[in-house]
CSV table of C-alpha atoms in Angstrom, one decimal:
chain,number,residue,atom,x,y,z
A,1375,MET,CA,-4.9,51.2,35.1
A,1376,SER,CA,-3.0,51.8,37.2
A,1377,ILE,CA,-2.5,49.0,40.2
A,1378,GLY,CA,-4.3,51.8,42.7
A,1379,CYS,CA,-7.3,52.0,39.9
A,1380,ILE,CA,-7.5,48.2,40.6
A,1381,ALA,CA,-7.6,48.1,43.9
A,1382,LEU,CA,-10.1,50.9,44.0
A,1383,LEU,CA,-12.7,49.0,42.0
A,1384,PHE,CA,-12.2,46.2,43.9
A,1385,LEU,CA,-13.0,47.5,47.1
A,1386,SER,CA,-16.0,48.8,45.6
A,1387,CYS,CA,-17.9,45.7,45.4
A,1388,ARG,CA,-15.8,43.4,47.7
A,1389,ILE,CA,-17.0,45.2,51.9
A,1390,SER,CA,-20.3,45.0,52.9
A,1391,ASP,CA,-22.3,48.1,53.8
A,1392,GLN,CA,-21.1,47.7,57.7
A,1393,ASP,CA,-17.5,47.7,56.3
A,1394,SER,CA,-15.1,50.5,54.8
A,1395,ALA,CA,-11.7,50.6,53.6
A,1396,GLU,CA,-9.5,52.4,51.0
A,1397,ILE,CA,-5.9,52.7,49.5
A,1398,VAL,CA,-4.2,55.6,50.4
A,1399,ALA,CA,-1.3,55.7,49.2
A,1400,ASP,CA,-1.2,54.7,45.3
A,1401,SER,CA,2.1,53.3,44.4
A,1402,GLY,CA,1.0,54.2,40.6
A,1403,LEU,CA,2.4,51.1,39.0
A,1404,ASP,CA,1.1,49.6,35.6
A,1405,TYR,CA,1.0,45.9,35.9
A,1406,VAL,CA,-1.3,45.0,32.5
A,1407,HIS,CA,-0.4,42.0,30.4
A,1408,SER,CA,-2.6,41.4,27.4
A,1409,GLU,CA,-1.9,37.7,27.6
A,1410,ILE,CA,-0.5,34.8,29.2
A,1411,SER,CA,2.8,34.3,29.1
A,1412,LEU,CA,5.0,31.9,31.7
A,1413,SER,CA,8.8,31.0,31.5
A,1414,GLN,CA,9.3,27.9,30.4
A,1415,GLU,CA,12.3,27.6,32.5
A,1416,VAL,CA,11.9,26.8,36.0
A,1417,VAL,CA,13.6,29.5,38.0
A,1418,TRP,CA,13.9,27.9,41.4
A,1419,ARG,CA,13.9,24.4,42.6
A,1420,SER,CA,14.4,23.6,45.9
A,1421,VAL,CA,16.7,20.5,46.6
A,1422,GLU,CA,15.6,18.5,49.8
A,1423,PRO,CA,14.3,15.2,48.9
A,1424,ALA,CA,10.7,15.1,50.6
A,1425,TYR,CA,6.8,14.5,49.8
A,1426,ALA,CA,5.9,18.3,49.9
A,1427,THR,CA,2.5,19.3,50.0
A,1428,GLY,CA,1.2,22.1,51.6
A,1429,GLY,CA,2.6,25.5,50.7
A,1430,GLU,CA,2.1,29.4,50.8
A,1431,LEU,CA,4.3,32.5,50.4
A,1432,VAL,CA,4.1,34.8,53.1
A,1433,ASP,CA,7.2,37.0,54.9
A,1434,ILE,CA,8.2,35.0,57.8
A,1435,ASN,CA,10.9,37.3,59.4
A,1436,GLY,CA,9.6,40.8,58.1
A,1437,ASP,CA,12.5,41.8,55.7
A,1438,GLY,CA,9.7,42.5,53.4
A,1439,LEU,CA,11.1,39.9,51.1
A,1440,LEU,CA,8.1,37.0,50.8
A,1441,ASP,CA,9.6,33.3,52.2
A,1442,PHE,CA,8.1,30.2,50.8
A,1443,VAL,CA,6.6,27.9,53.9
A,1444,VAL,CA,6.3,24.4,52.8
A,1445,SER,CA,5.0,21.1,54.7
A,1446,GLU,CA,6.0,17.8,54.2
A,1447,GLY,CA,4.5,14.0,54.3
A,1448,ASN,CA,1.4,13.4,52.8
A,1449,ASP,CA,0.7,9.6,53.1
A,1450,MET,CA,3.9,8.4,52.2
A,1451,GLU,CA,6.8,9.1,54.8
A,1452,PRO,CA,7.0,11.4,57.6
A,1453,GLY,CA,8.5,15.2,56.6
A,1454,TYR,CA,8.9,18.3,58.1
A,1455,ILE,CA,8.1,21.8,58.2
A,1456,ARG,CA,10.6,24.2,56.1
A,1457,VAL,CA,11.0,27.5,55.4
A,1458,TYR,CA,12.7,28.9,52.4
A,1459,HIS,CA,14.0,31.9,53.0
A,1460,HIS,CA,14.2,34.8,50.1
A,1461,ASN,CA,18.2,35.6,49.9
A,1462,GLY,CA,17.5,39.2,48.4
A,1463,GLU,CA,17.7,37.6,44.7
A,1464,MET,CA,15.7,34.3,45.4
A,1465,LEU,CA,14.4,32.4,47.4
A,1466,GLU,CA,17.3,29.9,49.0
A,1467,SER,CA,17.5,26.4,47.5
A,1468,GLU,CA,18.1,24.6,50.7
A,1469,ALA,CA,15.3,25.5,53.8
A,1470,SER,CA,17.2,27.5,56.4
A,1471,PHE,CA,14.3,26.2,59.1
A,1472,VAL,CA,13.5,23.1,59.6
A,1473,SER,CA,10.7,21.8,62.2
A,1474,SER,CA,12.2,19.0,65.0
A,1475,LYS,CA,10.2,16.3,64.1
A,1476,ALA,CA,9.0,14.7,60.9
A,1477,GLN,CA,4.8,14.1,60.8
A,1478,PHE,CA,2.7,12.9,58.1
A,1479,TYR,CA,1.8,16.7,57.5
A,1480,GLY,CA,-0.9,17.7,55.2
A,1481,HIS,CA,-1.6,21.3,53.9
A,1482,VAL,CA,-0.7,24.4,55.7
A,1483,SER,CA,-2.2,28.0,55.9
A,1484,THR,CA,-0.8,31.2,57.2
A,1485,GLY,CA,-1.9,33.8,58.8
A,1486,ASP,CA,-1.8,36.5,62.5
A,1487,LEU,CA,-3.2,34.1,64.9
A,1488,ASN,CA,-2.4,36.0,68.3
A,1489,GLY,CA,-2.3,39.7,66.8
A,1490,ASP,CA,1.1,40.6,66.9
A,1491,GLY,CA,1.5,41.8,63.4
A,1492,TRP,CA,3.8,38.8,62.4
A,1493,SER,CA,2.6,35.4,60.3
A,1494,ASP,CA,2.0,32.6,61.9
A,1495,ILE,CA,1.9,28.7,60.6
A,1496,VAL,CA,-0.9,26.4,61.0
A,1497,VAL,CA,-0.7,22.8,59.3
A,1498,SER,CA,-2.7,19.8,59.0
A,1499,LYS,CA,-1.4,16.2,60.3
A,1500,PHE,CA,-3.2,14.3,57.8
A,1501,LEU,CA,-1.8,10.9,60.0
A,1502,GLY,CA,-0.2,9.9,63.1
A,1503,THR,CA,2.7,7.9,63.6
A,1504,GLU,CA,1.2,4.8,63.1
A,1505,ARG,CA,0.1,6.1,59.4
A,1506,PHE,CA,-3.6,4.7,58.9
A,1507,ASP,CA,-4.2,3.0,61.5
A,1508,GLU,CA,-3.6,6.3,63.9
A,1509,PRO,CA,-5.2,9.9,62.9
A,1510,GLY,CA,-3.2,12.7,62.4
A,1511,GLY,CA,-4.4,16.7,63.9
A,1512,VAL,CA,-3.7,20.3,64.2
A,1513,GLU,CA,0.0,21.9,64.6
A,1514,VAL,CA,0.0,26.0,65.2
A,1515,TYR,CA,4.0,27.7,65.1
A,1516,LEU,CA,3.5,31.0,66.6
A,1517,ASN,CA,5.8,33.6,64.9
A,1518,GLU,CA,8.2,35.2,67.6
A,1519,GLU,CA,9.4,38.3,66.1
A,1520,GLY,CA,10.3,36.6,62.7
A,1521,SER,CA,11.5,33.5,64.5
A,1522,LEU,CA,9.7,30.4,64.1
A,1523,PRO,CA,9.4,27.6,67.4
A,1524,LEU,CA,11.1,24.2,66.2
A,1525,THR,CA,8.2,22.3,67.6
A,1526,PRO,CA,4.5,23.5,67.6
A,1527,SER,CA,3.3,26.4,70.1
A,1528,TRP,CA,-0.1,24.4,70.2
A,1529,SER,CA,-1.5,21.3,69.0
A,1530,TRP,CA,-4.4,19.1,68.8
A,1531,ASP,CA,-5.0,15.4,68.1
A,1532,GLY,CA,-7.8,13.2,66.9
A,1533,ALA,CA,-8.6,13.5,63.5
A,1534,TYR,CA,-7.2,12.7,59.8
A,1535,THR,CA,-7.5,16.2,58.2
A,1536,PHE,CA,-5.4,16.5,55.0
A,1537,SER,CA,-6.3,20.4,54.9
A,1538,LEU,CA,-7.3,23.7,56.5
A,1539,THR,CA,-8.0,27.0,56.3
A,1540,LEU,CA,-8.0,30.4,58.8
A,1541,GLY,CA,-10.6,33.1,58.8
A,1542,ASP,CA,-13.0,34.6,61.5
A,1543,MET,CA,-16.1,32.5,61.9
A,1544,GLU,CA,-17.3,34.9,65.1
A,1545,GLN,CA,-16.2,38.3,63.6
A,1546,ASP,CA,-14.2,39.1,67.0
A,1547,GLY,CA,-10.7,40.0,65.4
A,1548,ASP,CA,-9.6,36.6,66.3
A,1549,ILE,CA,-8.5,34.3,63.4
A,1550,ASP,CA,-10.2,31.1,64.0
A,1551,ILE,CA,-9.2,27.5,61.8
A,1552,ALA,CA,-11.8,25.3,59.8
A,1553,VAL,CA,-10.4,22.0,59.8
A,1554,ALA,CA,-11.1,19.5,56.9
A,1555,VAL,CA,-11.6,15.8,58.1
A,1556,GLY,CA,-11.3,12.1,56.2
A,1557,GLU,CA,-9.0,9.8,55.0
A,1558,ALA,CA,-10.9,7.8,52.6
A,1559,TYR,CA,-8.6,4.9,51.3
A,1560,PHE,CA,-8.5,3.0,54.8
A,1561,ASN,CA,-10.9,4.4,57.4
A,1562,GLU,CA,-14.3,5.6,57.8
A,1563,PRO,CA,-15.9,9.2,57.2
A,1564,ASP,CA,-15.7,11.5,60.2
A,1565,VAL,CA,-16.8,15.0,61.0
A,1566,SER,CA,-15.1,18.7,59.7
A,1567,PHE,CA,-15.0,20.7,62.6
A,1568,ILE,CA,-13.9,24.7,63.3
A,1569,LEU,CA,-11.3,25.6,66.3
A,1570,CYS,CA,-12.4,29.0,67.5
A,1571,ASN,CA,-9.4,31.1,68.9
A,1572,ASP,CA,-9.2,32.1,72.5
A,1573,GLY,CA,-7.2,35.2,71.5
A,1574,SER,CA,-3.8,34.4,72.3
A,1575,GLY,CA,-3.4,31.8,69.7
A,1576,SER,CA,-4.7,28.8,71.8
A,1577,PHE,CA,-7.9,26.9,70.7
A,1578,PHE,CA,-10.9,24.8,71.5
A,1579,ARG,CA,-13.9,23.2,69.1
A,1580,CYS,CA,-16.7,25.6,68.9
A,1581,TRP,CA,-18.1,23.7,65.4
A,1582,GLU,CA,-18.6,20.5,63.7
A,1583,ASP,CA,-20.8,19.0,60.7
A,1584,SER,CA,-23.7,17.0,61.4
A,1585,LEU,CA,-22.5,14.4,59.5
A,1586,PRO,CA,-19.1,12.4,59.0
A,1587,ARG,CA,-17.8,12.7,55.7
A,1588,TYR,CA,-14.8,12.6,53.3
A,1589,SER,CA,-13.7,16.2,53.5
A,1590,PHE,CA,-10.6,17.1,51.4
A,1591,ASP,CA,-10.3,21.1,51.7
A,1592,VAL,CA,-12.1,23.8,52.8
A,1593,SER,CA,-12.1,27.6,52.4
A,1594,PHE,CA,-13.9,30.7,55.0
A,1595,CYS,CA,-15.2,33.2,52.1
A,1596,ASP,CA,-18.0,35.9,52.2
A,1597,LEU,CA,-19.6,34.7,49.3
A,1598,ASN,CA,-22.7,36.4,49.6
A,1599,ARG,CA,-21.1,39.5,50.9
A,1600,ASP,CA,-23.1,39.9,53.5
A,1601,GLY,CA,-20.4,40.8,56.5
A,1602,TRP,CA,-20.1,37.6,57.4
A,1603,GLN,CA,-17.8,34.5,56.1
A,1604,ASP,CA,-19.0,31.6,54.8
A,1605,ILE,CA,-17.7,28.2,54.8
A,1606,ILE,CA,-16.7,26.0,51.7
A,1607,PHE,CA,-15.8,22.1,51.8
A,1608,ALA,CA,-14.1,20.1,49.0
A,1609,HIS,CA,-15.8,16.8,49.5
A,1610,GLN,CA,-15.0,13.3,48.0
A,1611,GLY,CA,-18.2,10.8,47.0
A,1612,GLU,CA,-20.7,13.6,47.7
A,1613,GLY,CA,-21.4,17.3,46.3
A,1614,HIS,CA,-19.5,19.7,47.6
A,1615,THR,CA,-21.0,22.1,50.4
A,1616,ILE,CA,-21.6,25.5,51.6
A,1617,ARG,CA,-22.8,27.3,54.9
A,1618,TRP,CA,-23.4,30.5,55.0
A,1619,GLY,CA,-22.3,32.5,58.2
A,1620,ASN,CA,-24.3,34.9,60.6
A,1621,ALA,CA,-24.7,36.0,63.9
A,1622,GLU,CA,-25.5,32.7,65.6
A,1623,GLY,CA,-22.8,30.8,63.1
A,1624,PHE,CA,-23.1,28.2,60.5
A,1625,SER,CA,-26.0,25.5,60.2
A,1626,GLU,CA,-25.5,22.0,60.9
A,1627,LEU,CA,-26.6,21.0,57.7
A,1628,PRO,CA,-25.5,22.5,54.4
A,1629,ASP,CA,-27.2,25.2,53.0
A,1630,TRP,CA,-26.2,24.2,49.5
A,1631,GLN,CA,-24.7,20.9,48.2
A,1632,ALA,CA,-23.7,20.5,44.3
A,1633,GLN,CA,-25.4,18.0,42.4
A,1634,GLY,CA,-24.5,15.1,40.0
A,1635,ASP,CA,-21.7,12.6,40.3
A,1636,GLY,CA,-18.0,12.4,39.6
A,1637,PHE,CA,-17.0,14.3,43.2
A,1638,GLU,CA,-13.5,13.4,44.2
A,1639,GLY,CA,-12.6,17.2,45.8
A,1640,ASN,CA,-8.6,17.9,46.4
A,1641,THR,CA,-8.3,21.2,46.3
A,1642,LEU,CA,-11.0,24.2,46.2
A,1643,ASP,CA,-10.4,28.3,45.5
A,1644,TRP,CA,-13.0,30.9,45.4
A,1645,GLY,CA,-12.5,34.0,43.0
A,1646,ASP,CA,-15.0,36.0,40.1
A,1647,ILE,CA,-13.9,33.5,37.0
A,1648,ASN,CA,-16.7,35.4,34.3
A,1649,GLY,CA,-16.9,39.1,35.4
A,1650,ASP,CA,-20.1,39.6,36.8
A,1651,GLU,CA,-18.6,40.9,40.1
A,1652,ILE,CA,-20.2,37.5,42.1
A,1653,LEU,CA,-18.1,35.4,43.7
A,1654,ASP,CA,-17.6,31.5,42.5
A,1655,ILE,CA,-16.4,28.4,43.8
A,1656,VAL,CA,-14.0,25.9,41.3
A,1657,VAL,CA,-13.3,22.5,42.6
A,1658,SER,CA,-10.6,20.1,41.1
A,1659,ASP,CA,-12.3,16.4,41.4
A,1660,ASN,CA,-9.7,13.8,41.1
A,1661,ASN,CA,-10.1,10.5,39.3
A,1662,GLN,CA,-8.0,8.4,40.9
A,1663,LEU,CA,-11.2,6.5,43.4
A,1664,GLY,CA,-13.7,7.4,41.0
A,1665,GLY,CA,-13.9,11.4,40.1
A,1666,SER,CA,-14.6,13.1,37.2
A,1667,GLY,CA,-10.9,14.0,36.7
A,1668,THR,CA,-11.6,17.6,35.6
A,1669,VAL,CA,-11.8,21.2,37.3
A,1670,ARG,CA,-14.9,22.6,37.6
A,1671,ALA,CA,-16.8,25.5,38.7
A,1672,TRP,CA,-19.7,26.4,40.1
A,1673,CYS,CA,-21.3,30.2,39.7
A,1674,GLY,CA,-22.7,32.4,42.3
A,1675,PRO,CA,-25.1,33.4,43.4
A,1676,ASP,CA,-27.1,30.4,42.7
A,1677,PHE,CA,-24.3,28.1,42.1
A,1678,TRP,CA,-24.8,26.3,39.0
A,1679,LEU,CA,-22.5,24.2,37.7
A,1680,CYS,CA,-21.2,26.7,35.0
A,1681,TRP,CA,-17.7,25.5,34.2
A,1682,GLU,CA,-15.6,22.5,33.2
A,1683,SER,CA,-11.8,21.7,32.2
A,1684,GLN,CA,-13.0,20.2,28.6
A,1685,ASP,CA,-8.6,19.2,28.4
A,1686,ASP,CA,-7.9,15.5,29.0
A,1687,LYS,CA,-9.2,14.0,32.2
A,1688,MET,CA,-6.7,13.4,34.9
A,1689,MET,CA,-5.7,13.1,38.7
A,1690,GLN,CA,-6.9,16.8,38.8
A,1691,SER,CA,-4.9,18.3,42.3
A,1692,ALA,CA,-3.5,22.1,43.1
A,1693,ILE,CA,-5.5,25.3,41.6
A,1694,LEU,CA,-5.3,28.5,42.1
A,1695,LEU,CA,-7.7,31.3,40.8
A,1696,ARG,CA,-5.2,34.6,40.5
A,1697,ASP,CA,-4.8,37.8,38.1
A,1698,PHE,CA,-2.0,36.2,35.9
A,1699,ASP,CA,-2.2,38.4,33.0
A,1700,GLY,CA,-2.6,41.3,35.0
A,1701,ASP,CA,-5.9,42.5,32.7
A,1702,GLY,CA,-7.9,43.1,36.4
A,1703,ASP,CA,-9.4,39.5,36.1
A,1704,THR,CA,-9.0,36.2,37.7
A,1705,ASP,CA,-7.6,33.4,35.9
A,1706,LEU,CA,-7.0,29.6,36.6
A,1707,ALA,CA,-3.8,27.7,37.4
A,1708,ALA,CA,-4.0,24.2,37.7
A,1709,SER,CA,-2.2,21.0,38.0
A,1710,SER,CA,-2.3,17.1,38.5
A,1711,TRP,CA,-0.5,14.2,39.6
A,1712,TRP,CA,2.5,13.4,37.4
A,1713,GLY,CA,0.9,16.1,35.1
A,1714,ALA,CA,2.1,20.1,33.8
A,1715,LEU,CA,1.3,23.0,35.0
A,1716,ARG,CA,-1.7,24.7,32.9
A,1717,ILE,CA,-3.4,28.2,33.1
A,1718,TYR,CA,-7.0,28.5,31.8
A,1719,GLU,CA,-7.5,32.5,31.1
A,1720,GLN,CA,-10.3,34.4,31.6
A,1721,THR,CA,-12.2,36.1,28.7
A,1722,GLU,CA,-15.3,38.3,27.9
A,1723,GLU,CA,-16.9,34.3,27.7
A,1724,GLY,CA,-15.9,33.3,31.1
A,1725,LEU,CA,-12.6,30.6,31.6
A,1726,SER,CA,-11.2,29.4,28.6
A,1727,LEU,CA,-12.3,25.7,28.3
A,1728,GLU,CA,-8.8,24.7,27.7
A,1729,PRO,CA,-5.7,25.8,29.0
A,1730,VAL,CA,-3.9,28.7,26.9
A,1731,PHE,CA,-0.5,27.8,28.8
A,1732,VAL,CA,1.0,24.1,29.3
A,1733,GLY,CA,4.3,23.7,31.1
A,1734,ASN,CA,7.4,21.5,29.6
A,1735,GLU,CA,7.2,20.0,32.2
A,1736,SER,CA,4.8,17.2,32.4
A,1737,GLU,CA,5.6,14.7,35.5
A,1738,ILE,CA,5.1,17.6,38.2
A,1739,VAL,CA,2.9,15.7,40.9
A,1740,ALA,CA,1.5,18.9,42.3
A,1741,GLU,CA,-0.5,19.8,45.0
A,1742,ALA,CA,-0.7,23.7,46.5
A,1743,PHE,CA,0.2,26.7,44.7
A,1744,SER,CA,1.2,30.5,45.7
A,1745,TRP,CA,1.3,33.4,43.7
A,1746,GLY,CA,3.6,36.1,45.0
A,1747,ALA,CA,5.8,39.1,44.3
A,1748,MET,CA,9.6,37.5,44.3
A,1749,GLN,CA,11.5,40.7,44.1
A,1750,LYS,CA,11.1,44.1,46.2
A,1751,VAL,CA,8.5,45.6,44.8
A,1752,GLU,CA,5.9,48.8,45.9
A,1753,LYS,CA,3.5,48.6,48.5
A,1754,GLU,CA,0.3,50.3,49.4
A,1755,ILE,CA,-1.1,51.5,52.2
A,1756,PHE,CA,-4.7,50.4,52.9
A,1757,VAL,CA,-6.8,51.2,55.7
A,1758,GLY,CA,-10.3,50.5,56.9
A,1759,SER,CA,-12.5,48.7,59.4
A,1760,GLY,CA,-14.5,45.4,59.6
A,1761,MET,CA,-14.1,42.2,57.4
A,1762,ILE,CA,-12.2,43.5,54.1
A,1763,GLU,CA,-11.4,40.9,51.1
A,1764,ILE,CA,-7.8,42.0,50.3
A,1765,PRO,CA,-8.3,43.2,46.7
A,1766,GLN,CA,-7.0,40.5,44.1
A,1767,ARG,CA,-6.2,38.3,46.9
A,1768,ARG,CA,-2.5,40.3,47.2
A,1769,THR,CA,0.0,39.3,49.8
A,1770,ILE,CA,0.4,41.4,53.1
A,1771,ALA,CA,3.8,42.9,53.4
A,1772,SER,CA,2.8,44.4,57.0
A,1773,ILE,CA,0.0,45.2,59.4
A,1774,GLN,CA,0.1,47.9,62.4
A,1775,LYS,CA,-4.3,47.5,63.3
A,1776,GLY,CA,-6.0,44.7,62.7
A,1777,VAL,CA,-5.2,40.7,61.7
A,1778,PHE,CA,-5.0,39.0,58.7
A,1779,ALA,CA,-5.9,35.4,57.0
A,1780,GLY,CA,-7.3,33.9,53.8
A,1781,GLY,CA,-7.5,36.7,51.9
A,1782,TYR,CA,-9.1,38.9,54.0
A,1783,LEU,CA,-8.2,41.7,56.9
A,1784,PHE,CA,-10.3,41.9,60.4
A,1785,GLY,CA,-10.1,44.4,62.8
A,1786,GLU,CA,-12.6,47.5,64.1
A,1787,GLU,CA,-9.3,49.0,62.9
A,1788,ILE,CA,-7.4,48.3,60.1
A,1789,GLU,CA,-4.0,49.8,58.8
A,1790,ALA,CA,-1.6,47.3,56.6
A,1791,GLN,CA,0.9,47.4,53.7
A,1792,ILE,CA,-0.2,45.0,50.7
A,1793,TYR,CA,2.5,44.2,48.1
A,1794,VAL,CA,1.5,45.3,44.5
A,1795,LEU,CA,1.4,43.4,41.8
A,1796,ASP,CA,4.7,42.7,40.3
A,1797,LYS,CA,7.6,40.7,39.6
A,1798,MET,CA,5.6,38.2,40.3
A,1799,GLY,CA,6.1,34.4,40.7
A,1800,LEU,CA,4.1,31.1,40.9
A,1801,VAL,CA,5.6,28.4,43.2
A,1802,LEU,CA,4.3,25.2,44.1
A,1803,THR,CA,4.7,22.0,45.8
A,1804,ASP,CA,5.5,18.5,44.3
A,1805,TRP,CA,5.1,15.3,46.5
A,1806,GLU,CA,7.5,13.3,43.8
A,1807,LYS,CA,10.2,12.7,46.6
A,1808,TYR,CA,13.0,13.7,44.4
A,1809,GLN,CA,11.9,16.5,42.1
A,1810,GLY,CA,11.7,19.5,44.3
A,1811,ASN,CA,9.4,22.4,44.7
A,1812,TRP,CA,9.0,24.9,41.6
A,1813,MET,CA,9.0,28.4,40.9
A,1814,PHE,CA,7.9,29.3,37.4
A,1815,VAL,CA,7.5,33.8,36.6
A,1816,PRO,CA,6.0,36.1,33.9
A,1817,GLU,CA,8.0,36.3,30.6
A,1818,PRO,CA,10.1,38.4,30.7
A,1819,MET,CA,10.7,39.4,34.7
A,1820,GLU,CA,13.5,42.4,34.9
């Protein structure tokens, strides 16, 4: 099956009645493998000592190659925003962009915040300068035609936030920021909130949770495909939650909350894990503070507990849902603190209960994954309107009309170029200070 055919199949079930999309220039490339096979060889490592946490592959300088944006610090030692630019052959091992001031950064997200077609950076500042005695906040770095400022273009302080996400809550064509709030070691729970975009890349608080909680990850996603983005939170000490989006915004109370116990949410993601063309959610629940130590999935549309990893319990952390074997369905990459990279494959019975691939490197302290083309590959022209889920969560190469964030395109008119799934690499961040960040690739990668 060609990439174009795969994309059209996904488009047929991932747009609402009022939205439209079309691939107008199909690359015609085939990318199909019968099994998941990543090389055990680590093909890239960064060299700076740092407690790396967030990470995303995105083209920062507009040269058609994906760069790696990393946020450092976590709760251990202040670090920087770094960009490892692609040099034409591979990511540089030492970042050529480094922000000016070290902070206790959490996770990072990228998207076009001011509608100029360039990828901007938004990062959670987990702690303030007094560490656990001072809350952090949110920083925005607006891309200036391929160059990033050394200091934030916009910032806000006043919350312990480990993660955030980008989307369009209001469907106004401007990218908003949802902020997960909570620090569970030494501080009381707090309310998560949304910062709405004023259209220029500045933000104001426009929604907040009705109850204080410990929330460690968040995602926008149109789970029920009604044309409005919903919001998902991963919590610690209580069930993960979903609120349905609509023209009035989000409700104060969750519309769905996971039942049971063992909740210590570290990372969440969404995708179709069982092939029924309905979106599901997956959460890694750590066990440092009493969580289940497993990765669990709740399947739509009713979001019942439908899958749980059956290998050893551990301090689960980074997860990512993508098509790692190129067969058109969604697989799961997972790792932990001081563990190995694992991949669970989707089959006719759903996700495998145990990993089909386990990396040889068993001491990775993983915090974030990103998956993208690591060489120059073909692109497809994609046009549409409204809110469109990008086929297979592929990476944007360039955009001429509309804006993008979080696996979606938004706008009254959309025209974008999307990378095909070829020459792929899986990168991850590692907060063991002297290990660097890592890249694994499918085997062989020519």
